[in-house]
Coordinates of C-alpha atoms and ligand atoms in Angstrom, one line a residue:
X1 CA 0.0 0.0 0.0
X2 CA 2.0 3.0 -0.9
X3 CA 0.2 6.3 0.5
X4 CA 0.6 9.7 -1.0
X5 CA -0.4 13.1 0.4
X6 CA -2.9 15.4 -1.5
X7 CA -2.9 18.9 -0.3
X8 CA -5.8 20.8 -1.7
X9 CA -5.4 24.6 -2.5
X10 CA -7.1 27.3 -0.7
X11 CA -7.2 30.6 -2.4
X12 CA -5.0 30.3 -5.0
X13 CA -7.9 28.6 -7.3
X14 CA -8.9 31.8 -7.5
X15 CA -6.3 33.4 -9.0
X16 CA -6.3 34.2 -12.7
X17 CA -3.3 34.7 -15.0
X18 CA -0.7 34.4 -12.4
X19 CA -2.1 31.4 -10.7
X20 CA 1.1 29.6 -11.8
X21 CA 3.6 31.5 -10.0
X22 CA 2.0 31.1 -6.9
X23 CA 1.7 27.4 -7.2
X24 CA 5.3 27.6 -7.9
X25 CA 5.8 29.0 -4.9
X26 CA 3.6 26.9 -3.2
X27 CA 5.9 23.8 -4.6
X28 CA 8.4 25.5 -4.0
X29 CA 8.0 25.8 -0.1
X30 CA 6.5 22.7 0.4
X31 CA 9.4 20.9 -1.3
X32 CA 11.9 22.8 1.4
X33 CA 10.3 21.6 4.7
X34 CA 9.8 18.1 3.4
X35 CA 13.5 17.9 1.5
X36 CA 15.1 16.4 4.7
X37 CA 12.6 13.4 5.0
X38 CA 13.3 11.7 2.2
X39 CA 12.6 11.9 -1.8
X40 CA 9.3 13.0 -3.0
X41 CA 7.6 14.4 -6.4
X42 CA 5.7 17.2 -6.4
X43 CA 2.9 17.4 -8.9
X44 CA -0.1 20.1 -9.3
X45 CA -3.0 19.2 -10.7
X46 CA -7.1 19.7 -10.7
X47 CA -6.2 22.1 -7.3
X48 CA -4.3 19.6 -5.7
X49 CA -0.6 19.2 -5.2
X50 CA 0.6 15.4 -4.5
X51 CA 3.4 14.8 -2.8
X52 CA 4.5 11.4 -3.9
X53 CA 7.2 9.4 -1.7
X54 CA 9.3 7.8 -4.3
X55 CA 10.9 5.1 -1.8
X56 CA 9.5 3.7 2.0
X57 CA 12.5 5.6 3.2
X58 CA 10.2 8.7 4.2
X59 CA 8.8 9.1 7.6
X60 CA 4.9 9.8 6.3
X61 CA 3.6 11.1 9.3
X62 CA 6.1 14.1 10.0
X63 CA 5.6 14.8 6.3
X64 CA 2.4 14.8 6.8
X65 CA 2.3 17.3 9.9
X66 CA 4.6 20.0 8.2
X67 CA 2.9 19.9 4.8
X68 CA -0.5 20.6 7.0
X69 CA 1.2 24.1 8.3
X70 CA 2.4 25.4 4.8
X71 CA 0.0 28.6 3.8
X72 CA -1.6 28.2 0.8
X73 CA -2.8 25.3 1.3
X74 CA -6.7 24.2 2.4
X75 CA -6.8 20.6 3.5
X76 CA -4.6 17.8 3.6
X77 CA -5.2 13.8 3.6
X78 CA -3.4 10.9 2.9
X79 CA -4.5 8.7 0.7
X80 CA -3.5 5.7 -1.2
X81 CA -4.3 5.7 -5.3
X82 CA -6.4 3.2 -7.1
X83 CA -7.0 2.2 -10.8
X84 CA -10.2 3.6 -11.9
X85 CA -12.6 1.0 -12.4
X86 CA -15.0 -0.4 -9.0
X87 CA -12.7 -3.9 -8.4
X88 CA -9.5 -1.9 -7.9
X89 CA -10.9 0.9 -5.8
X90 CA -12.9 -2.0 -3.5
X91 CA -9.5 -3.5 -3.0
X92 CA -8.0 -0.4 -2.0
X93 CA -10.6 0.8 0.3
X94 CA -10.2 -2.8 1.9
X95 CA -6.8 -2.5 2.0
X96 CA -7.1 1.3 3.5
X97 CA -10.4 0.7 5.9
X98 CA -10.2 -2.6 6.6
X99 CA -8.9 -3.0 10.2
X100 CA -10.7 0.2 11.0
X101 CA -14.2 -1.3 9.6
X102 CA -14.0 -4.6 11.3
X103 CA -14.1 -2.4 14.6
X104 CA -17.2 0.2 13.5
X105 CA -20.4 -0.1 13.4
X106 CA -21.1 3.1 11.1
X107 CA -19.6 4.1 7.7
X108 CA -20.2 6.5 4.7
X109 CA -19.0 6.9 1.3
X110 CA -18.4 10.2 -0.4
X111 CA -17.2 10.4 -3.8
X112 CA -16.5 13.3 -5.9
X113 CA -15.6 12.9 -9.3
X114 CA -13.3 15.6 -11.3
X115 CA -12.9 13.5 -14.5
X116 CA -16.7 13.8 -15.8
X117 CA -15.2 11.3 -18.5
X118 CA -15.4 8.5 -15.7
X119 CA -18.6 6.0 -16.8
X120 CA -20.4 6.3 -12.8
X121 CA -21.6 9.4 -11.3
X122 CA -20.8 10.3 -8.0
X123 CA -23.3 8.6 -6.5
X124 CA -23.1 5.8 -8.3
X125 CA -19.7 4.9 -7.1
X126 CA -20.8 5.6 -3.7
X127 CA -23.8 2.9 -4.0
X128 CA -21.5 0.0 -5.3
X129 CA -18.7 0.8 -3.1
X130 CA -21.0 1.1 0.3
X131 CA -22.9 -2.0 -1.3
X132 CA -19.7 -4.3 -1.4
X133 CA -18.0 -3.2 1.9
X134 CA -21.4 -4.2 3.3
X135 CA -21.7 -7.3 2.3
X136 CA -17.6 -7.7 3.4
X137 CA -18.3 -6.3 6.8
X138 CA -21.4 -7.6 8.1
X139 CA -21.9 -5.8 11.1
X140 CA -21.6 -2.3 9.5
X141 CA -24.6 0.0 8.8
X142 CA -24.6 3.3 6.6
X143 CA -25.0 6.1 8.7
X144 CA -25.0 9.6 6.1
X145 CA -24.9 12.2 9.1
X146 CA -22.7 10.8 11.9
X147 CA -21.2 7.8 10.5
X148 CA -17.9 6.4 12.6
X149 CA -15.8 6.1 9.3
X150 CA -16.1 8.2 6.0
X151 CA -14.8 6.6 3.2
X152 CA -13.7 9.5 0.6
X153 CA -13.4 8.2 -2.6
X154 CA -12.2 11.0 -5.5
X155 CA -12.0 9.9 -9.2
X156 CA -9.6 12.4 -10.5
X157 CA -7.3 12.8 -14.0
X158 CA -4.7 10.6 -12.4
X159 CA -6.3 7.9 -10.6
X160 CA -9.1 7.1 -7.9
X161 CA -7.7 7.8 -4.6
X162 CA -9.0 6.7 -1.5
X163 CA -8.5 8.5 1.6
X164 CA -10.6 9.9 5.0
X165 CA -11.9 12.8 5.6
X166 CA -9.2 15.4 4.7
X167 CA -8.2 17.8 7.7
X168 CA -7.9 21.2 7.8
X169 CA -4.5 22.8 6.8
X170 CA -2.9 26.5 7.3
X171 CA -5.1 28.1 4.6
X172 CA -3.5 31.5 3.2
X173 CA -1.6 32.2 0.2
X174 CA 2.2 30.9 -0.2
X175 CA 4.9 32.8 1.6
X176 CA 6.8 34.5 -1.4
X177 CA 4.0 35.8 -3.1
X178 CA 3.1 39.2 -1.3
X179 CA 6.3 40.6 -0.9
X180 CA 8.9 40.8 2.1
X181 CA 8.4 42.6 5.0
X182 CA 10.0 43.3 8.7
X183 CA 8.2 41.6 11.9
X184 CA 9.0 44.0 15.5
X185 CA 9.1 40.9 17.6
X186 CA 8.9 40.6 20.9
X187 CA 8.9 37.9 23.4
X188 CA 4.8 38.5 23.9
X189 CA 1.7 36.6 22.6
X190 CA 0.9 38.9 20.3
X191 CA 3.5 40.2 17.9
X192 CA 4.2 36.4 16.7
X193 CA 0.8 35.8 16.0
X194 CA 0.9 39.1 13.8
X195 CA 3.7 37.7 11.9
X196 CA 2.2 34.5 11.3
X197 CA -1.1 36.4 10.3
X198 CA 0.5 38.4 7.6
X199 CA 2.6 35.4 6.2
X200 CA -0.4 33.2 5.8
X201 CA -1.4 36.4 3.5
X202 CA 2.1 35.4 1.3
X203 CA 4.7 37.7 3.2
X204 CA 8.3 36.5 3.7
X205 CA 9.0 37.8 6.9
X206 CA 12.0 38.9 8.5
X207 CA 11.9 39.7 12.3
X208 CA 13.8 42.4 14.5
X209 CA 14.2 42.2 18.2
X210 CA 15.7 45.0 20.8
X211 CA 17.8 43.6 23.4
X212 CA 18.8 46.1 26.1
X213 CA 21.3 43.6 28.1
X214 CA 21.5 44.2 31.3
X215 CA 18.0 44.6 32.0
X216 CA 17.3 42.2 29.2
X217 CA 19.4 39.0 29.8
X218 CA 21.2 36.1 27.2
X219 CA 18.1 33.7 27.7
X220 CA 15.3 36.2 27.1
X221 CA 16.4 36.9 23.6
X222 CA 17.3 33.1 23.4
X223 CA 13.4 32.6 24.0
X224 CA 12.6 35.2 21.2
X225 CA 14.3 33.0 18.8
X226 CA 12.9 30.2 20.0
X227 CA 9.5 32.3 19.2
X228 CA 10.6 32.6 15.6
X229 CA 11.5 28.9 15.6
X230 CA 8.6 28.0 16.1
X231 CA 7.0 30.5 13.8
X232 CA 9.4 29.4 10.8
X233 CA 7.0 26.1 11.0
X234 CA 4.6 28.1 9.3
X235 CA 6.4 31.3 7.7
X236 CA 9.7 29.1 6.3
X237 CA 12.9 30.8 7.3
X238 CA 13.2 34.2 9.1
X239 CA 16.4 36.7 8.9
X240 CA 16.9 37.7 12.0
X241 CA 18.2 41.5 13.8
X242 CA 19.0 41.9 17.1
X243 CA 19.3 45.5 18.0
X244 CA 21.3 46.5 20.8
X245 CA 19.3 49.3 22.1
X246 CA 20.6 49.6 26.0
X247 CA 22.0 53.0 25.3
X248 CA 19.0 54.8 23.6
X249 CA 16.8 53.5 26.4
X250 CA 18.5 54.9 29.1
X251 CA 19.5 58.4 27.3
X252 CA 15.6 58.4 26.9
X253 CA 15.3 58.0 30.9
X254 CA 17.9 60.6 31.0
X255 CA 16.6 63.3 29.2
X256 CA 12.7 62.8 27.9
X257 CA 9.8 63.6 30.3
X258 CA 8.8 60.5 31.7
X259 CA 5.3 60.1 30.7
X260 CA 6.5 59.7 26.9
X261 CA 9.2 57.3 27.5
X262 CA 7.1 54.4 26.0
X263 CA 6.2 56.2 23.4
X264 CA 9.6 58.2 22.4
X265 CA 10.9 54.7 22.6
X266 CA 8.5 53.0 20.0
X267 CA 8.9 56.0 17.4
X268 CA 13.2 55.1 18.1
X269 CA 12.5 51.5 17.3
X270 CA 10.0 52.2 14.1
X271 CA 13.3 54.4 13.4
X272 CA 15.2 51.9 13.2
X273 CA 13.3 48.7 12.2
X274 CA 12.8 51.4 9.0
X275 CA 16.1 51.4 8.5
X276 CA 16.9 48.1 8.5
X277 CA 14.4 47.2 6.4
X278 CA 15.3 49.4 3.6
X279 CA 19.3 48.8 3.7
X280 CA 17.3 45.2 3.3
X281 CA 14.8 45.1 1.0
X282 CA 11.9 44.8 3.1
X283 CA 8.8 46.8 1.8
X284 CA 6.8 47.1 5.0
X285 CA 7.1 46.5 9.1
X286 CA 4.9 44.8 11.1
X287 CA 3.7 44.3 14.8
X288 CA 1.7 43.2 17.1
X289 CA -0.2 46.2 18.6
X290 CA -3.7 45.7 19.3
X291 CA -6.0 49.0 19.5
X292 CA -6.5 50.1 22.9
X293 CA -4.7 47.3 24.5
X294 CA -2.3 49.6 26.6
X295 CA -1.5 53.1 26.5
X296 CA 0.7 53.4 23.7
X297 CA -1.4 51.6 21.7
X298 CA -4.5 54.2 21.4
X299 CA -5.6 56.0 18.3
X300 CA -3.5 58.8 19.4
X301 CA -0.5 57.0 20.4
X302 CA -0.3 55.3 16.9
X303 CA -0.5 58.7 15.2
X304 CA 2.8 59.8 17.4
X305 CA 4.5 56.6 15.9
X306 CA 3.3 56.3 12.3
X307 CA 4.1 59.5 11.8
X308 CA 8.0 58.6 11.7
X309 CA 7.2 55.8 9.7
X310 CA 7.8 56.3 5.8
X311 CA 6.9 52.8 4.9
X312 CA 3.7 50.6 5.6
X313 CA 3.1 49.4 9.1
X314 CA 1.1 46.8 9.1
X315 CA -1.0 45.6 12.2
X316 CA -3.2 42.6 11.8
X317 CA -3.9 41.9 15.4
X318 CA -5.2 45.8 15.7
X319 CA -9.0 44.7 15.8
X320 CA -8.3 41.9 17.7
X321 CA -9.2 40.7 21.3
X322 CA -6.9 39.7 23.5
X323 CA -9.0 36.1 23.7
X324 CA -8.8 35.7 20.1
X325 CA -5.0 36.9 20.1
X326 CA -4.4 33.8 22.3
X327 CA -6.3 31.5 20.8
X328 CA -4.5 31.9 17.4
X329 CA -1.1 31.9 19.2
X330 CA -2.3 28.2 21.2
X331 CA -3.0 27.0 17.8
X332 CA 0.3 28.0 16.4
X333 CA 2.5 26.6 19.1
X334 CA 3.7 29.8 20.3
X335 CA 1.6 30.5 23.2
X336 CA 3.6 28.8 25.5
X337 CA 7.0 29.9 24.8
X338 CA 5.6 33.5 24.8
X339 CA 4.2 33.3 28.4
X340 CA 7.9 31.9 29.9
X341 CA 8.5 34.9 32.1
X342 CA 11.4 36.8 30.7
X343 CA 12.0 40.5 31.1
X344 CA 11.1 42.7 27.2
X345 CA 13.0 45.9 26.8
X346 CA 9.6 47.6 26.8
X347 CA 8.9 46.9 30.7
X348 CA 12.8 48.3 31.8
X349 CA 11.3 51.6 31.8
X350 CA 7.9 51.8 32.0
X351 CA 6.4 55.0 32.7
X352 CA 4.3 55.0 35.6
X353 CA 1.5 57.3 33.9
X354 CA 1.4 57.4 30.4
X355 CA 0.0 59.7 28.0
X356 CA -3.0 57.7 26.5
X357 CA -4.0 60.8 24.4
X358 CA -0.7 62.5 23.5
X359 CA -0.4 65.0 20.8
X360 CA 2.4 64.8 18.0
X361 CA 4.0 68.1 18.8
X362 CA 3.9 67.1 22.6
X363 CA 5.8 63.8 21.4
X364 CA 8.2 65.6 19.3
X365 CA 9.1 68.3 22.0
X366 CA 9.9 65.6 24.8
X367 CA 11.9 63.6 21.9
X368 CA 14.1 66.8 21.4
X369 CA 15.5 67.2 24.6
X370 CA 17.9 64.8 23.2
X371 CA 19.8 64.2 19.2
X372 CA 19.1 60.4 18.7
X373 CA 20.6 60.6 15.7
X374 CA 24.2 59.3 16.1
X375 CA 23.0 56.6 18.4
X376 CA 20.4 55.3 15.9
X377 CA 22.9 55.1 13.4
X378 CA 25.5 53.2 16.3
X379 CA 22.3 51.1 16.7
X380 CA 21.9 49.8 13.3
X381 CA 25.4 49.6 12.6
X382 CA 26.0 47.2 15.6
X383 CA 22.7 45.0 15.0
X384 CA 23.4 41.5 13.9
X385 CA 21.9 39.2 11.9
X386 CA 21.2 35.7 11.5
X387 CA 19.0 33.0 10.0
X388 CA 16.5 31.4 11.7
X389 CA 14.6 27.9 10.9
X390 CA 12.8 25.3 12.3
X391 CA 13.9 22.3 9.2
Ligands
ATP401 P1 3.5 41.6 22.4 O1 2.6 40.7 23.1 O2 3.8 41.3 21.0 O3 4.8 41.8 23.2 P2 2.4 43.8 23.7 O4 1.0 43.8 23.9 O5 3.3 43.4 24.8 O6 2.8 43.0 22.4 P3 4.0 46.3 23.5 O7 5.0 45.7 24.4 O8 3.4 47.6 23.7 O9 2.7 45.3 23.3 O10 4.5 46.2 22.0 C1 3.8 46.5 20.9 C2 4.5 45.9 19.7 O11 5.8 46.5 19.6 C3 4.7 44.5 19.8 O12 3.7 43.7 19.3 C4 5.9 44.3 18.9 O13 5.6 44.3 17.5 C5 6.7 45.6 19.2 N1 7.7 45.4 20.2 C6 7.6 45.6 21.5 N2 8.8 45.3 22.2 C7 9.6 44.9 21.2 C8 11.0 44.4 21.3 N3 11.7 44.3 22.4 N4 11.6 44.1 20.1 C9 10.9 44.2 18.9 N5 9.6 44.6 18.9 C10 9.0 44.9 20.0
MG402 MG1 5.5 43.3 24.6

């Protein structure tokens, strides 16, 4: 029984003209995180992409879990192909179903049929197939609303292919496809969701993290790239900046009025991130900001930081609830690193009153108290870089 994966498209059936370069892409990242398991071939067709294990070397369940968490694709099953006539998809359905049958007492067959040229209609298929796994396994009844086993049976250009129901995959477009953009991560629940939001829409993300060592120590940033670790599940790999930003933080405390430190300190690091991202290549930044979450992230407080901003910030969680912020991050594996209790460069000097309803020129007078400017460029000179992935 040799078993293949078929990974349905999501959205990318609806693209026109330039569907094929984002199935390219599509193949293209799939083949990467499933590269190291073995040797597969990749072929698109009728909205599906098979991945087809050319030996028994391949461990089929780990391919399996990491094809389920590339964007751009819908559902996922495994399935094991037939010829297309009723004698060889019984035998294979037997061959798939049968231990499981013996045990049920309910079953169903779907079919769907993509090649119309096939001589039974959907139903059809369904009738003989249920009919002869009946009379095989006498004890099971057909039950069409809650049946204990679903039999999927798809006559397609290729083959029949026999499989369960298919399971819900990361949906999305492919990562590549939207351009590349720069992720403000921190070790919280809400920027890496953000991230993972706006690569599901097809951006290749990089991420950039201030450290401000030694209020921020060696194992909180360690946890932050564990947090893109985990992310590069999803997103493929992530560049990575670390920005050492100890000295801007505490000429802030020195010289700014203490009510905008927070929010002197975000315009700084949209400063920077900015930077970066254009000695980079990267079109846009992202974070995590959520409207009206905490101070500096009110209506008024994002007008005081976009307006240092000269490319796109985008902000998916922004009409977000917490709740749902934290039930995206469970689901993506990152909720539990981001609750480890590590120290973030924003908490070092918290204000103990912010401005929720600052103005701009209030911002930009308590920034000018001190020039930035050589210490922003000492910042991005001295930030490093590295690569980050999980495969
Ligand atoms: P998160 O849960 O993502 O940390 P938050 O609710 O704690 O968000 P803030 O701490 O105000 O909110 O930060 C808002 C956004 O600013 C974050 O979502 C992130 O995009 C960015 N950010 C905050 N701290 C850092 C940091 N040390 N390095 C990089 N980006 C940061
Ligand atoms: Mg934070």
């Amino acid at each position: 029984m040799k078993e293949i994966i078929l990974c349905k498209y999501g959205e990318i059936v609806l693209k026109g003209l330039n569907r094929g370069s984002f199935e390219n892409e599509l193949i293209k990242n799939v083949n990467r995180r499933i590269k190291p398991l073995g040797n597969f071939k990749l072929r698109s067709g009728q909205s599906t992409l098979y991945v087809i294990p050319q030996d028994d070397e391949a461990d089929m369940d780990e391919v399996y879990e990491r094809v389920k968490k590339v964007y751009g694709i819908a559902k996922v099953c495994r399935a094991v192909r037939a010829e297309k006539n009723m004698d060889s998809i019984f035998e294979v359905a037997c061959e798939c179903f049968g231990d499981i049958l013996l045990g049920a007492k309910t079953f169903k067959v779907v079919t769907k049929r993509s090649d119309k040229s096939f001589g039974m209609t959907s139903p059809e298929v369904s009738a003989e197939l249920g009919g002869r796994l009946l009379s095989k396994f006498h004890r099971l009844k057909v039950d069409l609303y809650e049946p204990e086993v679903t039999v999927v049976c798809e006559i397609r250009d290729e083959g029949a292919f026999i499989h369960g129901a298919a399971e819900e995959a990361a949906g999305g477009i492919p990562v590549g496809t939207s351009g590349r953009a720069l992720l403000l991560l921190s070790g919280g629940i809400d920027s890496p969701v953000a991230g993972c939001m706006m690569a599901k829409r097809g951006i290749e993300l990089s991420a950039i993290h201030f450290e401000a060592p030694p209020y921020t120590s060696e194992r909180a940033l360690m946890k932050v790239e564990r947090l893109a670790e985990k992310m590069s599940e999803y997103c493929g790999r992530i560049s990575f900046y670390t920005v050492p930003f100890t000295k801007i933080q505490e000429e802030i405390k020195n010289n700014c009025k203490e009510e905008y430190f927070t929010l002197i300190m975000r315009r700084l690091m949209m400063e920077i991130a900015q930077r970066i991202a254009e000695k980079n290549g990267l079109q846009a930044l992202i974070t995590g900001e959520s409207l009206g979450q905490v101070a500096s992230q009110t209506t008024a407080a994002m007008v005081t930081t976009d307006a240092v901003c000269r490319i796109p910030v985008f902000r998916p969680c922004i009409g977000l609830d917490k709740k749902e912020i934290i039930d995206m991050s469970y689901r993506l594996g990152t909720f539990e690193i981001s609750i480890e209790p590590y120290e973030d460069c924003c908490t070092v000097f918290t204000p103990r009153h912010p401005k929720t309803r600052p103005t701009l020129e209030e911002v930009e007078k308590a920034q000018a108290e001190f020039d930035f400017e050589a210490l922003i460029e000492e910042a991005v000179e001295n930030t490093r870089v590295k690569t980050i992935k999980t495969y």
